[in-house]
Amino acid sequence: QVQLVESGGGLVQPGGSLRLSCAASGSIFSIDAMGWYRQAPGKQRELVAVITSGRSTNYADSVLGRFTISRDNAKNTVYLQMNSLKPEDTAVYYCKINSRTPRGYDNVSWGQGTQVTVSS
């Protein structure tokens, strides 16, 4: 079992910043890709950003240049720095990790979600 604990969401004014964190624990031998997704009311969940074990990154066009994903392998943690936030960034943000157990099994794990609201 792998547990993910997210933190850092909240209410922020347009143009403001937030930093999300997602810490993984449990049966983890290694972690491959780590990513952030979001889901706004009435919309499908969408990819925001992903970072591989080699630290290659990919971003949704809508957040490119404003959001930065990073990871700390020693802490099994992924971060999402969000700057210049817009009302359309309002959503529940979920982290997702692809990991491998000590016995060699692959896992895909999701966080519980953290609400980000951008409003004046």
PDB file of C-alpha atoms in Angstrom:
ATOM      1  CA  GLN A   1       0.000   0.000   0.000  1.00  0.00           C
ATOM      2  CA  VAL A   2       1.113   3.504  -0.852  1.00  0.00           C
ATOM      3  CA  GLN A   3      -0.275   6.551   0.912  1.00  0.00           C
ATOM      4  CA  LEU A   4      -0.189  10.069  -0.503  1.00  0.00           C
ATOM      5  CA  VAL A   5      -0.749  13.130   1.663  1.00  0.00           C
ATOM      6  CA  GLU A   6      -1.372  16.431  -0.074  1.00  0.00           C
ATOM      7  CA  SER A   7      -1.157  19.885   1.419  1.00  0.00           C
ATOM      8  CA  GLY A   8      -0.957  23.529   0.435  1.00  0.00           C
ATOM      9  CA  GLY A   9      -4.305  24.280  -1.137  1.00  0.00           C
ATOM     10  CA  GLY A  10      -6.462  27.229  -0.167  1.00  0.00           C
ATOM     11  CA  LEU A  11      -8.023  30.504  -1.208  1.00  0.00           C
ATOM     12  CA  VAL A  12      -5.896  33.034  -3.048  1.00  0.00           C
ATOM     13  CA  GLN A  13      -6.547  36.206  -4.985  1.00  0.00           C
ATOM     14  CA  PRO A  14      -5.948  36.388  -8.733  1.00  0.00           C
ATOM     15  CA  GLY A  15      -2.261  36.919  -9.399  1.00  0.00           C
ATOM     16  CA  GLY A  16      -1.294  35.205  -6.181  1.00  0.00           C
ATOM     17  CA  SER A  17       0.769  32.087  -5.545  1.00  0.00           C
ATOM     18  CA  LEU A  18       0.385  28.740  -3.826  1.00  0.00           C
ATOM     19  CA  ARG A  19       2.667  25.758  -3.370  1.00  0.00           C
ATOM     20  CA  LEU A  20       1.210  22.278  -3.256  1.00  0.00           C
ATOM     21  CA  SER A  21       3.029  19.319  -1.723  1.00  0.00           C
ATOM     22  CA  CYS A  22       2.379  15.595  -1.981  1.00  0.00           C
ATOM     23  CA  ALA A  23       4.317  13.175   0.210  1.00  0.00           C
ATOM     24  CA  ALA A  24       4.319   9.452  -0.502  1.00  0.00           C
ATOM     25  CA  SER A  25       4.882   6.706   2.039  1.00  0.00           C
ATOM     26  CA  GLY A  26       4.370   2.976   2.398  1.00  0.00           C
ATOM     27  CA  SER A  27       5.508   0.112   0.228  1.00  0.00           C
ATOM     28  CA  ILE A  28       7.831   2.018  -2.082  1.00  0.00           C
ATOM     29  CA  PHE A  29      11.049   0.753  -3.606  1.00  0.00           C
ATOM     30  CA  SER A  30      11.245   3.362  -6.332  1.00  0.00           C
ATOM     31  CA  ILE A  31       9.131   6.115  -7.841  1.00  0.00           C
ATOM     32  CA  ASP A  32       8.919   6.807 -11.559  1.00  0.00           C
ATOM     33  CA  ALA A  33       6.640   9.600 -12.741  1.00  0.00           C
ATOM     34  CA  MET A  34       5.006  12.033 -10.324  1.00  0.00           C
ATOM     35  CA  GLY A  35       2.272  14.336 -11.482  1.00  0.00           C
ATOM     36  CA  TRP A  36      -0.455  16.782 -10.661  1.00  0.00           C
ATOM     37  CA  TYR A  37      -3.956  16.717 -12.086  1.00  0.00           C
ATOM     38  CA  ARG A  38      -6.949  18.929 -11.442  1.00  0.00           C
ATOM     39  CA  GLN A  39     -10.692  18.700 -11.745  1.00  0.00           C
ATOM     40  CA  ALA A  40     -12.985  21.698 -11.865  1.00  0.00           C
ATOM     41  CA  PRO A  41     -16.732  21.388 -11.191  1.00  0.00           C
ATOM     42  CA  GLY A  42     -18.505  19.857 -14.166  1.00  0.00           C
ATOM     43  CA  LYS A  43     -15.260  19.114 -15.984  1.00  0.00           C
ATOM     44  CA  GLN A  44     -13.090  16.076 -16.503  1.00  0.00           C
ATOM     45  CA  ARG A  45      -9.871  15.581 -14.588  1.00  0.00           C
ATOM     46  CA  GLU A  46      -6.952  16.952 -16.578  1.00  0.00           C
ATOM     47  CA  LEU A  47      -3.194  16.731 -16.436  1.00  0.00           C
ATOM     48  CA  VAL A  48      -1.491  19.833 -15.054  1.00  0.00           C
ATOM     49  CA  ALA A  49       2.152  18.777 -14.890  1.00  0.00           C
ATOM     50  CA  VAL A  50       4.290  15.669 -14.686  1.00  0.00           C
ATOM     51  CA  ILE A  51       7.931  15.005 -13.768  1.00  0.00           C
ATOM     52  CA  THR A  52       9.780  11.790 -14.521  1.00  0.00           C
ATOM     53  CA  SER A  53      12.452  10.055 -12.473  1.00  0.00           C
ATOM     54  CA  GLY A  54      14.973  11.726 -14.783  1.00  0.00           C
ATOM     55  CA  ARG A  55      13.401  15.096 -13.946  1.00  0.00           C
ATOM     56  CA  SER A  56      11.963  15.661 -17.399  1.00  0.00           C
ATOM     57  CA  THR A  57       8.831  17.769 -17.136  1.00  0.00           C
ATOM     58  CA  ASN A  58       5.690  18.329 -19.135  1.00  0.00           C
ATOM     59  CA  TYR A  59       2.985  20.922 -18.587  1.00  0.00           C
ATOM     60  CA  ALA A  60      -0.501  21.662 -19.788  1.00  0.00           C
ATOM     61  CA  ASP A  61      -0.489  24.625 -22.154  1.00  0.00           C
ATOM     62  CA  SER A  62      -2.773  26.534 -19.807  1.00  0.00           C
ATOM     63  CA  VAL A  63      -0.200  26.564 -16.996  1.00  0.00           C
ATOM     64  CA  LEU A  64       3.033  26.750 -18.967  1.00  0.00           C
ATOM     65  CA  GLY A  65       5.224  29.532 -17.655  1.00  0.00           C
ATOM     66  CA  ARG A  66       3.175  29.946 -14.483  1.00  0.00           C
ATOM     67  CA  PHE A  67       3.445  26.579 -12.732  1.00  0.00           C
ATOM     68  CA  THR A  68       6.589  24.630 -11.846  1.00  0.00           C
ATOM     69  CA  ILE A  69       6.694  20.990 -10.828  1.00  0.00           C
ATOM     70  CA  SER A  70       9.609  19.599  -8.833  1.00  0.00           C
ATOM     71  CA  ARG A  71      10.441  16.572  -6.723  1.00  0.00           C
ATOM     72  CA  ASP A  72      12.551  15.624  -3.733  1.00  0.00           C
ATOM     73  CA  ASN A  73      13.433  11.965  -4.090  1.00  0.00           C
ATOM     74  CA  ALA A  74      14.882  11.740  -0.579  1.00  0.00           C
ATOM     75  CA  LYS A  75      11.473  12.729   0.804  1.00  0.00           C
ATOM     76  CA  ASN A  76       9.337  10.957  -1.831  1.00  0.00           C
ATOM     77  CA  THR A  77       7.630  14.292  -2.333  1.00  0.00           C
ATOM     78  CA  VAL A  78       6.411  16.193  -5.365  1.00  0.00           C
ATOM     79  CA  TYR A  79       5.681  19.904  -5.387  1.00  0.00           C
ATOM     80  CA  LEU A  80       3.699  22.246  -7.584  1.00  0.00           C
ATOM     81  CA  GLN A  81       4.594  25.910  -7.394  1.00  0.00           C
ATOM     82  CA  MET A  82       1.710  27.923  -8.820  1.00  0.00           C
ATOM     83  CA  ASN A  83       2.261  31.579  -9.663  1.00  0.00           C
ATOM     84  CA  SER A  84       0.110  34.199 -11.381  1.00  0.00           C
ATOM     85  CA  LEU A  85      -2.980  32.239 -10.473  1.00  0.00           C
ATOM     86  CA  LYS A  86      -6.177  32.857 -12.403  1.00  0.00           C
ATOM     87  CA  PRO A  87      -9.819  32.173 -11.514  1.00  0.00           C
ATOM     88  CA  GLU A  88      -9.839  29.409 -14.126  1.00  0.00           C
ATOM     89  CA  ASP A  89      -7.189  27.575 -12.083  1.00  0.00           C
ATOM     90  CA  THR A  90      -9.852  26.924  -9.443  1.00  0.00           C
ATOM     91  CA  ALA A  91     -10.194  23.162  -9.021  1.00  0.00           C
ATOM     92  CA  VAL A  92      -9.435  20.220  -6.802  1.00  0.00           C
ATOM     93  CA  TYR A  93      -5.807  19.275  -7.371  1.00  0.00           C
ATOM     94  CA  TYR A  94      -4.702  15.643  -7.145  1.00  0.00           C
ATOM     95  CA  CYS A  95      -1.226  14.189  -7.126  1.00  0.00           C
ATOM     96  CA  LYS A  96      -0.490  10.887  -8.785  1.00  0.00           C
ATOM     97  CA  ILE A  97       2.597   8.727  -8.565  1.00  0.00           C
ATOM     98  CA  ASN A  98       3.794   5.632 -10.374  1.00  0.00           C
ATOM     99  CA  SER A  99       5.866   3.516  -8.030  1.00  0.00           C
ATOM    100  CA  ARG A 100       7.289   0.048  -7.614  1.00  0.00           C
ATOM    101  CA  THR A 101       7.122  -2.055  -4.470  1.00  0.00           C
ATOM    102  CA  PRO A 102      10.146  -3.872  -3.001  1.00  0.00           C
ATOM    103  CA  ARG A 103       8.704  -7.060  -4.550  1.00  0.00           C
ATOM    104  CA  GLY A 104       8.652  -5.478  -7.980  1.00  0.00           C
ATOM    105  CA  TYR A 105       4.948  -4.715  -8.340  1.00  0.00           C
ATOM    106  CA  ASP A 106       3.895  -1.518 -10.082  1.00  0.00           C
ATOM    107  CA  ASN A 107       1.473   0.811  -8.327  1.00  0.00           C
ATOM    108  CA  VAL A 108      -0.470   3.856  -9.425  1.00  0.00           C
ATOM    109  CA  SER A 109      -1.562   5.942  -6.461  1.00  0.00           C
ATOM    110  CA  TRP A 110      -3.701   9.072  -6.147  1.00  0.00           C
ATOM    111  CA  GLY A 111      -3.833  11.681  -3.424  1.00  0.00           C
ATOM    112  CA  GLN A 112      -7.030  12.678  -1.695  1.00  0.00           C
ATOM    113  CA  GLY A 113      -7.196  16.029  -3.444  1.00  0.00           C
ATOM    114  CA  THR A 114      -6.720  19.567  -2.218  1.00  0.00           C
ATOM    115  CA  GLN A 115      -8.964  22.490  -3.095  1.00  0.00           C
ATOM    116  CA  VAL A 116      -7.478  25.531  -4.810  1.00  0.00           C
ATOM    117  CA  THR A 117      -9.779  28.526  -5.148  1.00  0.00           C
ATOM    118  CA  VAL A 118      -8.701  31.669  -6.974  1.00  0.00           C
ATOM    119  CA  SER A 119     -11.090  34.511  -6.289  1.00  0.00           C
ATOM    120  CA  SER A 120     -11.137  38.138  -5.268  1.00  0.00           C
TER     121      SER A 120
END
